[in-house]
Coordinates of C-alpha atoms in Angstrom, one line a residue:
Chain A
M1 CA 0.0 0.0 0.0
S2 CA 1.6 3.2 -1.0
L3 CA -0.1 6.4 -0.4
Q4 CA 0.0 9.2 -2.8
L5 CA 3.0 11.0 -1.2
S6 CA 5.9 12.2 -3.2
S7 CA 9.1 10.8 -1.8
P8 CA 10.5 13.2 0.8
E9 CA 13.8 12.9 -0.9
S10 CA 12.6 15.5 -3.4
P11 CA 10.8 18.2 -1.6
T12 CA 8.9 20.6 -3.7
V13 CA 8.8 23.2 -1.0
P14 CA 9.5 26.7 -2.2
P15 CA 11.9 28.8 -0.2
A16 CA 10.5 30.0 3.0
K17 CA 10.4 33.7 1.9
S18 CA 7.8 33.1 -0.7
R19 CA 5.3 31.9 1.8
T20 CA 5.2 35.2 3.6
A21 CA 5.6 37.4 0.6
P22 CA 2.4 39.3 -0.2
R23 CA 0.9 38.0 -3.4
F24 CA 0.3 40.2 -6.4
S25 CA 2.3 42.9 -4.9
S26 CA 4.7 42.9 -7.8
G27 CA 2.1 42.1 -10.5
P28 CA 2.0 45.0 -13.0
H29 CA -1.8 45.0 -13.3
R30 CA -2.4 44.6 -9.6
G31 CA -0.2 47.2 -8.0
V32 CA -2.1 46.9 -4.7
T33 CA -1.6 44.3 -1.9
H34 CA -5.2 44.6 -0.8
K35 CA -7.8 43.1 -3.1
R36 CA -11.4 44.2 -3.0
K37 CA -13.2 42.3 -0.2
S38 CA -16.3 40.3 -1.2
I39 CA -19.3 40.8 1.1
L40 CA -21.0 37.7 -0.3
L41 CA -18.0 35.5 0.4
T42 CA -17.8 37.0 4.0
I43 CA -21.5 36.2 4.6
V44 CA -21.2 32.7 3.3
M45 CA -18.1 32.0 5.5
G46 CA -19.9 33.7 8.4
L47 CA -22.6 31.0 8.1
M48 CA -20.0 28.3 8.2
A49 CA -18.5 29.9 11.3
V50 CA -22.0 29.9 12.9
Y51 CA -22.3 26.2 12.1
A52 CA -18.9 25.5 13.6
L53 CA -19.4 27.6 16.7
L54 CA -23.1 27.1 17.5
P55 CA -22.8 23.8 19.3
L56 CA -20.0 25.3 21.4
F57 CA -22.2 28.2 22.3
W58 CA -25.1 25.8 23.1
L59 CA -22.7 23.9 25.4
F60 CA -21.7 27.1 27.2
V61 CA -25.3 28.4 27.6
N62 CA -26.6 25.1 28.9
S63 CA -23.7 24.7 31.4
T64 CA -25.1 27.7 33.1
K65 CA -28.5 26.1 33.7
T66 CA -29.8 23.9 36.5
Q67 CA -31.1 20.5 35.6
P68 CA -34.8 21.6 35.8
A69 CA -34.1 24.7 33.7
L70 CA -32.4 22.5 31.0
F71 CA -35.7 20.8 30.3
S72 CA -37.9 23.9 30.6
S73 CA -36.0 26.6 28.6
F74 CA -35.0 27.5 25.1
G75 CA -31.7 25.8 24.3
L76 CA -29.9 28.8 22.8
W77 CA -30.4 31.4 25.5
F78 CA -29.7 31.7 29.2
S79 CA -32.6 31.0 31.5
G80 CA -33.3 30.7 35.3
D81 CA -30.5 31.0 37.8
F82 CA -27.0 31.4 36.6
A83 CA -25.8 28.0 37.8
L84 CA -22.4 27.7 36.1
W85 CA -20.3 28.0 39.2
D86 CA -22.6 25.6 41.1
N87 CA -22.5 23.2 38.2
I88 CA -18.7 23.2 38.1
S89 CA -18.4 22.6 41.8
Q90 CA -20.9 19.7 41.5
T91 CA -19.0 18.3 38.5
L92 CA -15.8 18.4 40.4
T93 CA -17.2 16.8 43.6
Y94 CA -19.7 14.4 42.3
N95 CA -19.1 10.8 43.3
D96 CA -16.0 11.6 45.4
G97 CA -14.5 13.8 42.8
E98 CA -14.0 11.2 40.1
F99 CA -14.0 13.9 37.4
V100 CA -10.9 15.4 39.0
R101 CA -9.3 11.9 38.9
W102 CA -10.1 11.5 35.3
L103 CA -8.7 14.9 34.6
V104 CA -5.4 14.0 36.2
N105 CA -5.4 10.7 34.3
T106 CA -6.0 12.6 31.1
V107 CA -3.2 15.0 31.8
L108 CA -0.9 12.0 32.6
Y109 CA -1.7 10.3 29.2
V110 CA -1.2 13.6 27.4
V111 CA 2.1 14.4 29.1
V112 CA 3.7 11.0 28.7
G113 CA 1.8 9.8 25.6
A114 CA 1.8 12.9 23.4
G115 CA 5.1 14.1 24.8
G116 CA 6.7 10.7 24.1
A117 CA 5.1 10.5 20.7
T118 CA 6.4 13.9 19.7
F119 CA 9.9 13.0 20.9
L120 CA 10.0 9.7 19.1
A121 CA 8.6 11.2 15.9
T122 CA 11.0 14.1 16.0
L123 CA 14.0 11.9 16.6
A124 CA 13.0 9.5 13.9
G125 CA 11.9 12.1 11.3
Y126 CA 15.2 13.9 11.8
G127 CA 17.1 10.6 11.4
L128 CA 15.2 9.8 8.1
A129 CA 15.9 13.3 6.8
K130 CA 19.5 13.7 7.7
F131 CA 21.1 10.2 7.5
D132 CA 21.5 7.5 5.0
F133 CA 21.3 4.0 6.5
P134 CA 20.5 0.5 5.5
G135 CA 16.8 -0.2 5.6
K136 CA 15.7 3.4 5.2
R137 CA 13.4 2.7 2.3
A138 CA 11.9 -0.2 4.2
V139 CA 11.1 2.2 7.2
F140 CA 9.4 4.5 4.7
A141 CA 7.3 1.8 3.2
V142 CA 6.3 0.2 6.5
V143 CA 5.3 3.3 8.3
L144 CA 3.3 4.8 5.4
G145 CA 1.7 1.5 4.7
A146 CA 0.7 1.3 8.4
V147 CA -1.3 4.6 8.0
A148 CA -3.7 2.8 5.7
I149 CA -4.4 0.1 8.3
P150 CA -7.6 1.1 10.2
G151 CA -6.4 1.8 13.8
T152 CA -9.5 0.3 15.2
A153 CA -8.8 -3.0 13.3
L154 CA -5.8 -3.2 15.5
A155 CA -7.6 -2.6 18.7
V156 CA -8.9 -6.1 19.4
P157 CA -5.6 -7.9 18.8
T158 CA -3.8 -5.1 20.7
F159 CA -6.1 -5.6 23.6
L160 CA -5.6 -9.4 23.6
M161 CA -1.8 -9.0 23.3
F162 CA -1.7 -6.4 26.1
S163 CA -3.9 -8.7 28.2
E164 CA -1.4 -11.5 27.8
L165 CA 1.3 -9.1 28.9
G166 CA -0.7 -8.1 31.9
L167 CA -0.9 -4.5 30.8
T168 CA -4.6 -4.0 30.4
N169 CA -6.3 -1.9 33.0
T170 CA -3.1 0.0 33.7
P171 CA -2.0 3.4 32.4
W172 CA 0.5 1.7 30.2
S173 CA -2.2 0.2 28.0
V174 CA -3.3 3.7 27.1
I175 CA 0.1 5.3 27.0
I176 CA 2.2 2.9 24.9
P177 CA -0.1 2.8 21.8
S178 CA -0.2 6.6 21.9
L179 CA 3.5 6.8 21.6
I180 CA 3.4 6.3 17.8
S181 CA 2.3 9.0 15.4
P182 CA 3.1 8.1 11.7
F183 CA 1.6 11.5 10.7
G184 CA 4.1 13.2 13.2
L185 CA 7.0 11.2 11.8
Y186 CA 6.1 12.3 8.2
L187 CA 5.6 15.9 9.2
V188 CA 9.0 16.2 11.0
W189 CA 10.7 14.3 8.2
I190 CA 9.6 16.8 5.5
Y191 CA 10.1 19.7 7.9
A192 CA 13.7 18.7 8.7
L193 CA 14.6 18.3 5.0
E194 CA 14.1 22.0 4.4
S195 CA 14.7 23.6 7.7
V196 CA 17.9 22.0 9.0
P197 CA 20.7 22.8 6.5
T198 CA 23.1 19.9 6.1
E199 CA 26.0 22.5 5.9
V200 CA 25.3 23.4 9.6
L201 CA 25.5 19.7 10.6
E202 CA 28.7 19.3 8.7
A203 CA 30.2 22.3 10.5
A204 CA 29.1 20.8 13.8
R205 CA 30.7 17.4 12.9
M206 CA 33.9 19.1 12.0
D207 CA 33.9 20.8 15.3
G208 CA 33.8 17.4 16.8
A209 CA 30.3 17.5 18.1
G210 CA 28.5 14.1 18.5
E211 CA 25.3 13.5 16.5
F212 CA 23.0 13.6 19.5
R213 CA 24.7 16.7 20.9
T214 CA 24.2 18.4 17.5
F215 CA 20.6 17.3 17.5
F216 CA 19.8 18.6 21.0
T217 CA 21.8 21.8 20.9
I218 CA 21.4 22.9 17.2
S219 CA 18.8 21.0 15.2
L220 CA 16.0 20.9 17.7
R221 CA 15.8 24.7 17.7
M222 CA 15.5 24.8 14.0
L223 CA 12.8 22.1 14.1
A224 CA 10.7 24.0 16.6
P225 CA 7.7 24.9 14.4
G226 CA 7.6 21.3 13.1
F227 CA 7.5 19.6 16.5
V228 CA 5.2 22.1 18.0
T229 CA 2.7 21.2 15.2
V230 CA 3.2 17.5 15.9
L231 CA 2.9 18.1 19.6
L232 CA -0.5 19.9 19.0
F233 CA -1.9 17.0 16.9
T234 CA -0.6 14.4 19.3
V235 CA -2.0 16.3 22.3
V236 CA -5.4 16.6 20.6
A237 CA -5.4 12.9 19.7
T238 CA -4.5 11.8 23.2
W239 CA -6.7 14.2 25.0
N240 CA -9.7 13.1 22.8
N241 CA -8.8 9.4 22.7
Y242 CA -11.9 7.4 23.4
F243 CA -11.8 4.0 21.7
L244 CA -8.4 2.8 23.1
P245 CA -9.1 3.5 26.8
L246 CA -12.6 2.2 26.4
I247 CA -11.4 -1.3 25.6
M248 CA -8.3 -1.3 27.6
L249 CA -9.6 -0.1 31.0
S250 CA -12.2 -1.9 32.9
E251 CA -12.2 0.2 36.1
S252 CA -13.0 3.9 36.3
T253 CA -9.9 4.6 38.4
W254 CA -7.8 5.0 35.2
Y255 CA -10.4 6.4 32.9
P256 CA -9.6 9.6 30.9
L257 CA -12.3 12.3 30.7
T258 CA -13.8 11.0 27.5
V259 CA -14.7 7.6 28.8
G260 CA -15.8 8.9 32.1
L261 CA -18.1 11.5 30.6
N262 CA -19.8 9.0 28.4
N263 CA -20.3 6.8 31.5
W264 CA -22.0 9.7 33.2
N265 CA -24.2 10.1 30.2
A266 CA -25.0 6.4 29.8
Q267 CA -25.9 6.1 33.6
A268 CA -29.0 8.2 32.9
T269 CA -30.4 5.5 30.7
T270 CA -29.6 2.6 32.9
A271 CA -32.3 1.4 35.4
G272 CA -32.0 3.2 38.7
G273 CA -29.3 5.4 37.3
D274 CA -28.9 9.0 38.3
A275 CA -29.7 11.5 35.5
I276 CA -27.0 14.1 35.7
Y277 CA -27.3 15.9 32.4
N278 CA -26.2 19.2 33.9
L279 CA -23.0 17.6 35.0
V280 CA -22.4 15.9 31.7
I281 CA -22.8 19.2 29.9
T282 CA -20.6 21.1 32.4
G283 CA -18.1 18.3 32.3
S284 CA -18.0 18.5 28.6
L285 CA -17.3 22.2 28.7
L286 CA -14.5 21.7 31.3
T287 CA -13.1 18.9 29.0
I288 CA -12.8 21.1 25.9
V289 CA -11.6 24.4 27.6
P290 CA -8.0 23.3 28.1
I291 CA -7.6 21.9 24.6
I292 CA -9.2 25.0 22.9
V293 CA -6.9 27.3 25.0
A294 CA -3.8 25.3 23.9
F295 CA -5.1 25.6 20.3
L296 CA -5.4 29.3 20.4
F297 CA -2.2 29.9 22.3
L298 CA -0.1 27.8 19.9
Q299 CA -1.7 28.6 16.6
R300 CA 1.1 30.9 15.4
Y301 CA 3.5 28.0 15.7
W302 CA 1.5 25.1 14.3
Q303 CA 0.2 27.0 11.4
S304 CA 3.7 27.7 10.0
G305 CA 4.8 24.2 10.8
L306 CA 1.8 22.7 9.0
A307 CA 2.3 24.8 5.9
A308 CA 5.8 23.4 5.5
G309 CA 4.8 19.8 6.3
S310 CA 1.7 19.7 4.1
V311 CA 3.5 19.6 0.8
K312 CA 2.7 16.4 -0.7
Chain B
M1 CA 34.4 3.5 6.0
T2 CA 34.7 5.0 9.4
T3 CA 37.9 6.9 8.5
T4 CA 36.4 9.2 6.0
S5 CA 38.5 12.3 5.9
S6 CA 37.0 15.6 6.6
A7 CA 38.0 16.8 3.2
T8 CA 35.8 14.2 1.6
V9 CA 33.0 15.2 4.0
A10 CA 33.3 18.8 2.9
T11 CA 33.1 18.0 -0.8
R12 CA 30.0 16.0 -0.3
S13 CA 28.2 18.6 1.7
L14 CA 24.9 18.1 -0.2
R15 CA 24.6 14.5 0.8
P16 CA 23.9 13.5 4.4
R17 CA 27.1 12.3 5.7
R18 CA 27.9 10.4 8.9
R19 CA 31.2 10.1 10.4
S20 CA 30.1 7.6 13.0
G21 CA 29.2 4.9 10.5
R22 CA 26.4 4.1 8.2
W23 CA 24.2 2.8 11.0
M24 CA 24.0 6.1 12.8
G25 CA 20.5 6.9 11.4
W26 CA 19.1 3.8 13.3
A27 CA 20.1 5.4 16.6
F28 CA 17.5 8.1 15.7
V29 CA 14.9 5.9 14.0
G30 CA 15.4 2.9 16.3
P31 CA 13.3 4.0 19.3
F32 CA 10.3 4.9 17.1
M33 CA 10.5 1.6 15.1
L34 CA 10.8 -0.4 18.4
V35 CA 7.5 1.0 19.7
F36 CA 6.0 0.9 16.3
A37 CA 6.8 -2.9 16.0
L38 CA 5.1 -3.4 19.4
V39 CA 1.9 -1.4 18.7
F40 CA 1.5 -1.9 14.9
L41 CA 3.3 -4.9 13.5
A42 CA 2.9 -7.3 16.4
P43 CA -1.0 -6.8 16.6
V44 CA -1.4 -7.2 12.8
L45 CA 0.5 -10.5 13.0
Y46 CA -1.4 -11.5 16.0
A47 CA -4.8 -10.6 14.4
V48 CA -3.8 -12.9 11.4
Y49 CA -3.0 -15.6 13.8
L50 CA -6.2 -15.2 15.9
S51 CA -8.4 -15.2 12.8
L52 CA -7.2 -18.7 11.9
F53 CA -8.5 -20.3 15.1
Q54 CA -11.8 -20.9 16.7
N55 CA -12.5 -21.2 20.5
Q56 CA -14.3 -24.4 21.0
M57 CA -16.4 -25.0 24.1
V58 CA -14.5 -28.2 24.5
G59 CA -10.9 -28.5 23.7
G60 CA -10.0 -24.7 23.6
N61 CA -8.5 -23.1 20.6
K62 CA -8.6 -25.1 17.4
F63 CA -7.0 -24.2 14.0
V64 CA -9.8 -23.7 11.5
G65 CA -8.0 -22.2 8.6
G66 CA -10.2 -19.8 6.6
A67 CA -13.5 -20.8 8.3
N68 CA -13.9 -17.5 10.1
Y69 CA -13.3 -15.7 6.8
V70 CA -16.0 -17.8 5.1
Q71 CA -18.3 -17.2 7.9
A72 CA -17.8 -13.4 7.7
L73 CA -18.3 -13.2 4.0
T74 CA -21.6 -15.0 4.3
D75 CA -22.7 -13.1 7.4
P76 CA -25.7 -10.8 6.6
Q77 CA -25.1 -8.6 9.6
F78 CA -21.5 -8.0 8.5
W79 CA -22.6 -7.0 5.0
D80 CA -25.4 -4.9 6.4
A81 CA -22.7 -3.0 8.4
V82 CA -20.4 -2.7 5.3
R83 CA -23.2 -1.3 3.1
R84 CA -24.0 1.2 5.8
V85 CA -20.6 2.7 6.0
G86 CA -20.3 2.4 2.2
L87 CA -23.4 4.6 1.8
F88 CA -22.1 6.9 4.5
L89 CA -18.8 7.2 2.7
V90 CA -20.2 7.9 -0.7
V91 CA -22.4 10.8 0.6
Q92 CA -20.6 12.3 3.6
V93 CA -17.0 12.4 2.4
P94 CA -17.7 14.3 -0.9
I95 CA -19.8 16.9 0.9
M96 CA -17.2 17.4 3.6
L97 CA -14.3 17.7 1.2
V98 CA -16.0 20.0 -1.2
V99 CA -17.1 22.4 1.6
A100 CA -13.6 22.2 3.1
L101 CA -12.0 23.0 -0.3
A102 CA -14.4 25.9 -0.8
A103 CA -13.6 27.3 2.6
A104 CA -9.8 26.9 2.1
L105 CA -10.0 28.7 -1.3
A106 CA -12.1 31.5 0.2
I107 CA -9.6 32.0 3.0
D108 CA -6.7 31.9 0.7
S109 CA -8.4 34.3 -1.8
S110 CA -7.5 37.5 0.1
R111 CA -11.0 38.7 -0.8
L112 CA -12.4 37.7 2.6
R113 CA -12.7 39.9 5.7
F114 CA -11.7 38.4 9.0
S115 CA -10.1 35.5 7.3
S116 CA -8.0 34.5 10.4
F117 CA -11.1 34.4 12.5
F118 CA -12.8 32.1 10.0
R119 CA -9.8 30.0 9.8
I120 CA -9.5 29.3 13.5
S121 CA -13.3 29.1 14.2
I122 CA -14.0 26.6 11.5
F123 CA -11.0 24.5 12.6
L124 CA -12.0 24.6 16.2
P125 CA -14.4 21.6 16.2
Y126 CA -11.4 19.4 15.4
A127 CA -10.2 20.1 18.9
V128 CA -13.4 18.8 20.5
P129 CA -13.3 15.2 21.5
A130 CA -15.7 12.9 19.5
V131 CA -17.4 12.1 22.9
V132 CA -18.1 15.7 23.6
A133 CA -19.1 16.4 20.0
T134 CA -21.5 13.5 19.9
L135 CA -23.0 14.4 23.3
M136 CA -23.6 18.0 22.2
W137 CA -25.1 17.2 19.0
G138 CA -27.0 14.3 20.5
F139 CA -28.6 16.7 23.0
I140 CA -29.2 19.3 20.3
Y141 CA -31.0 16.6 18.3
G142 CA -33.0 15.5 21.3
P143 CA -36.7 16.1 21.5
R144 CA -36.7 16.7 25.2
F145 CA -34.4 19.6 25.9
G146 CA -32.8 19.7 22.5
L147 CA -32.9 22.4 19.9
V148 CA -34.9 20.4 17.5
G149 CA -37.6 19.9 20.2
N150 CA -37.4 23.7 21.0
I151 CA -37.8 24.6 17.3
N152 CA -40.7 22.3 16.7
E153 CA -42.5 23.7 19.8
F154 CA -41.7 27.3 19.1
F155 CA -42.6 27.5 15.4
G156 CA -45.0 24.6 15.4
W157 CA -42.8 22.8 12.9
A158 CA -42.4 19.1 12.7
I159 CA -38.7 18.6 11.9
P160 CA -38.4 14.8 11.8
D161 CA -36.6 13.3 14.8
P162 CA -32.8 13.1 13.8
L163 CA -32.4 10.2 16.2
S164 CA -35.1 8.0 14.5
S165 CA -33.8 5.1 12.6
S166 CA -34.5 6.6 9.2
W167 CA -32.5 9.8 10.0
I168 CA -29.7 8.5 12.3
L169 CA -27.1 8.1 9.5
V170 CA -27.7 11.7 8.4
A171 CA -27.4 12.8 12.0
I172 CA -24.0 11.0 12.3
G173 CA -22.9 12.4 9.0
N174 CA -23.6 15.9 10.3
I175 CA -21.5 15.2 13.4
T176 CA -18.5 14.0 11.4
T177 CA -18.8 16.8 9.0
W178 CA -18.8 19.3 11.8
E179 CA -15.8 17.6 13.4
F180 CA -13.6 17.2 10.4
T181 CA -14.4 19.9 7.8
G182 CA -12.0 22.4 9.5
Y183 CA -9.2 19.8 9.7
N184 CA -9.5 19.1 5.9
M185 CA -9.8 22.8 5.3
L186 CA -6.5 23.5 7.1
I187 CA -4.7 20.8 5.2
F188 CA -5.9 22.3 1.9
Y189 CA -5.1 25.8 3.1
A190 CA -1.6 24.9 4.1
A191 CA -1.0 23.3 0.8
L192 CA -2.4 26.5 -1.0
K193 CA 0.1 28.6 1.0
T194 CA 3.0 26.8 -0.5
I195 CA 2.1 27.6 -4.2
P196 CA 5.0 29.8 -5.4
S197 CA 3.7 33.3 -5.9
D198 CA 5.3 33.7 -9.4
L199 CA 2.6 31.3 -10.7
Y200 CA 0.0 33.9 -9.7
E201 CA 2.0 36.7 -11.2
A202 CA 2.3 34.7 -14.5
A203 CA -1.4 34.1 -14.4
S204 CA -2.3 37.7 -13.8
L205 CA 0.0 38.8 -16.6
D206 CA -2.1 36.4 -18.8
G207 CA -5.2 38.2 -17.5
A208 CA -6.6 35.1 -15.8
G209 CA -9.6 35.7 -13.6
A210 CA -10.0 34.3 -10.1
L211 CA -12.0 31.3 -11.2
S212 CA -9.5 30.4 -13.8
V213 CA -6.6 30.7 -11.3
I214 CA -8.5 28.3 -9.0
R215 CA -9.2 25.8 -11.7
N216 CA -5.9 25.9 -13.6
I217 CA -3.4 26.7 -10.8
K218 CA -4.7 26.2 -7.3
I219 CA -6.6 22.9 -7.6
P220 CA -4.0 21.1 -9.7
S221 CA -1.2 22.3 -7.3
I222 CA -2.8 20.9 -4.3
R223 CA -3.9 17.6 -5.9
G224 CA -1.6 15.7 -3.6
A225 CA -3.2 17.2 -0.5
I226 CA -6.7 16.5 -1.8
G227 CA -5.7 12.9 -2.4
I228 CA -4.3 12.5 1.1
A229 CA -7.5 14.0 2.6
T230 CA -9.7 11.7 0.5
I231 CA -7.8 8.6 1.6
F232 CA -7.8 9.6 5.2
S233 CA -11.6 10.3 5.0
V234 CA -12.2 7.0 3.4
I235 CA -10.2 5.2 6.1
G236 CA -12.1 7.3 8.7
S237 CA -15.5 6.3 7.3
F238 CA -14.7 2.6 7.3
Q239 CA -13.5 3.0 10.9
L240 CA -16.7 4.7 12.1
F241 CA -17.2 3.8 15.7
N242 CA -17.1 6.6 18.3
E243 CA -20.2 8.6 17.1
P244 CA -22.6 5.7 16.7
N245 CA -21.3 4.0 19.8
I246 CA -21.9 7.1 22.0
L247 CA -25.2 8.0 20.3
K248 CA -26.5 4.6 21.2
S249 CA -27.3 5.6 24.7
L250 CA -29.4 8.4 23.4
A251 CA -31.0 6.4 20.5
P252 CA -30.9 2.8 21.5
N253 CA -33.5 1.8 19.0
S254 CA -31.9 3.3 16.0
I255 CA -28.4 1.9 16.4
S256 CA -27.9 -1.9 16.4
S257 CA -24.9 -3.7 17.7
Y258 CA -23.7 -4.2 14.2
F259 CA -24.4 -0.7 12.9
T260 CA -20.8 -0.4 11.6
P261 CA -18.2 -3.1 11.0
N262 CA -16.1 -1.7 13.8
M263 CA -19.0 -1.7 16.2
Y264 CA -19.8 -5.3 15.2
A265 CA -16.2 -6.4 15.8
Y266 CA -16.2 -4.5 19.1
N267 CA -19.4 -6.1 20.3
L268 CA -18.4 -9.5 19.1
S269 CA -15.2 -9.3 21.2
F270 CA -16.3 -7.5 24.3
A271 CA -19.9 -8.6 24.6
G272 CA -19.8 -12.0 22.9
Q273 CA -16.2 -13.1 23.6
Q274 CA -15.8 -14.1 19.9
F275 CA -12.3 -12.8 19.6
N276 CA -11.3 -15.0 16.7
Y277 CA -14.3 -14.1 14.5
A278 CA -13.8 -10.4 15.5
A279 CA -10.2 -10.6 14.3
A280 CA -11.2 -12.0 10.9
I281 CA -13.7 -9.2 10.5
A282 CA -11.0 -6.7 11.4
M283 CA -8.7 -8.2 8.8
I284 CA -11.3 -8.1 6.1
M285 CA -12.1 -4.5 6.9
G286 CA -8.4 -3.7 6.8
L287 CA -8.0 -5.3 3.4
L288 CA -11.2 -3.7 2.1
T289 CA -10.0 -0.3 3.3
M290 CA -6.7 -0.7 1.5
I291 CA -8.4 -1.7 -1.7
V292 CA -10.7 1.3 -1.7
A293 CA -7.9 3.6 -0.7
Y294 CA -5.9 2.2 -3.6
I295 CA -8.8 2.7 -6.1
V296 CA -9.2 6.2 -4.8
Q297 CA -5.5 6.8 -5.4
L298 CA -5.6 5.3 -8.9
S299 CA -8.6 7.4 -9.9
G300 CA -6.8 10.5 -8.6
S301 CA -3.7 9.8 -10.5
R302 CA -5.5 9.0 -13.7
K303 CA -6.8 12.7 -13.8
D304 CA -3.1 13.7 -13.7
A305 CA -2.5 12.2 -17.2

């Protein structure tokens, strides 16, 4: 299985300066950098933004309502007492504070899993970009072929394998599979090809620096936008992971937020279960706030990294 | 080999060169490949192995060759699930990709006000976990305190229940479209940003209009990115699991245990303990995905010629 990717040996990436250069600025017929804005286009895109943001607005509005108000009021506007703070404190303390426990687990999975995945992908992507070694083509073929294998097809055999190894129902069963990001590897690989000049590495080598020292002191800095992009995508993937922890973990002690939240939701439909829709909604809000903050905070870095890495 | 003089190194500055031997690259790639072997290669081999056995009530595991595969290929529930994701794929993926492409072109066009606001807000749903996205939309769909119920009550309309069995696939399609349009848009947009600006200058010298630039320069230049997005979306559709599995608690009558092939394999394993049969189904789906992805790729490259 070969995906339609051009071999990274021949990057078609234009020099970095052309990405930031304003277009049309030197075209003789269009001497201005600002083209006329289209109102129609802006309105159409505005509708798309409404579609994208409306459910998030819905979530915020409804996390300010008490459970009775949820059922009796219009979904898209505030109603009744402003219960957001009360909902948050209930969410955090419900059932001996299991939400906090899940939050801590999620942070653990993200720090070790996504951090480790980014580190491994950066190391390997750099190795593929800057070294020739026996078996390099095989690595390329195997890793890209693996992208085409449905991840969930691997889930059952992975579960059984981990079960034999005694790893199920431990944090390792969630962390170890999160450590591999083929997309991250590919992105760093492409990024390293163009952003780490071989001449710099040659100079370091002639100065007698070891390969790893060169990597950590010189190359890593040049790779920063690339691995911030990878970090962002692995953080999102780990924070949002649902299927893997669902099958691997049988006790709620090690649940991440996603599996825990769905359990809260499902308990409303079980016999004798406690319907806690207000907590499910507030918990959902608390789950997405950190990841959205990270997104907005890091956007400058990951957008430049993605632009370089997306050349196919 | 290891005594390459620095003079040779300097003359070969364009080639990656390693003083510490030709295996140095493995020191960097090795850790990744080690974990990769454990979480990708070993499970694939284990799945193949599992799929060739059957767990007998008496006598434990017994080698049965292709029996599980024969059973799957004649299993109406399995085919029902495959047909459902096939239909989903044919409808949802083109809609999502066309909208994503249009949005990327609009943001790239420099004719749009507030373009960075649109870029980030349309991408934002990608950051939302499938669980939260499905719960939100599930509640919005809901007749009790959902928006659909509110609207029907307020305007006296009768929007059909999105959670009913005839609309559930559309409801799921809307959730995945909401989640992934922005992601695909960003992939397209990033690719558009790398088109060398002299191409546009040449086009404007030729007096090409905006639509002709889109058709003759922009879309052909990002064909690779479109191909990748299509293949990833195809793979994603065949893997459909999270959304229907989470919606099941809100719409238990509309979503069966074999709604998608993945849900079928999951339920066979964890509710029915039929691990061997589930492994065979997973292998068939893996193979099917690869074949479809390959066909997509072929049809994409034929347009190149």
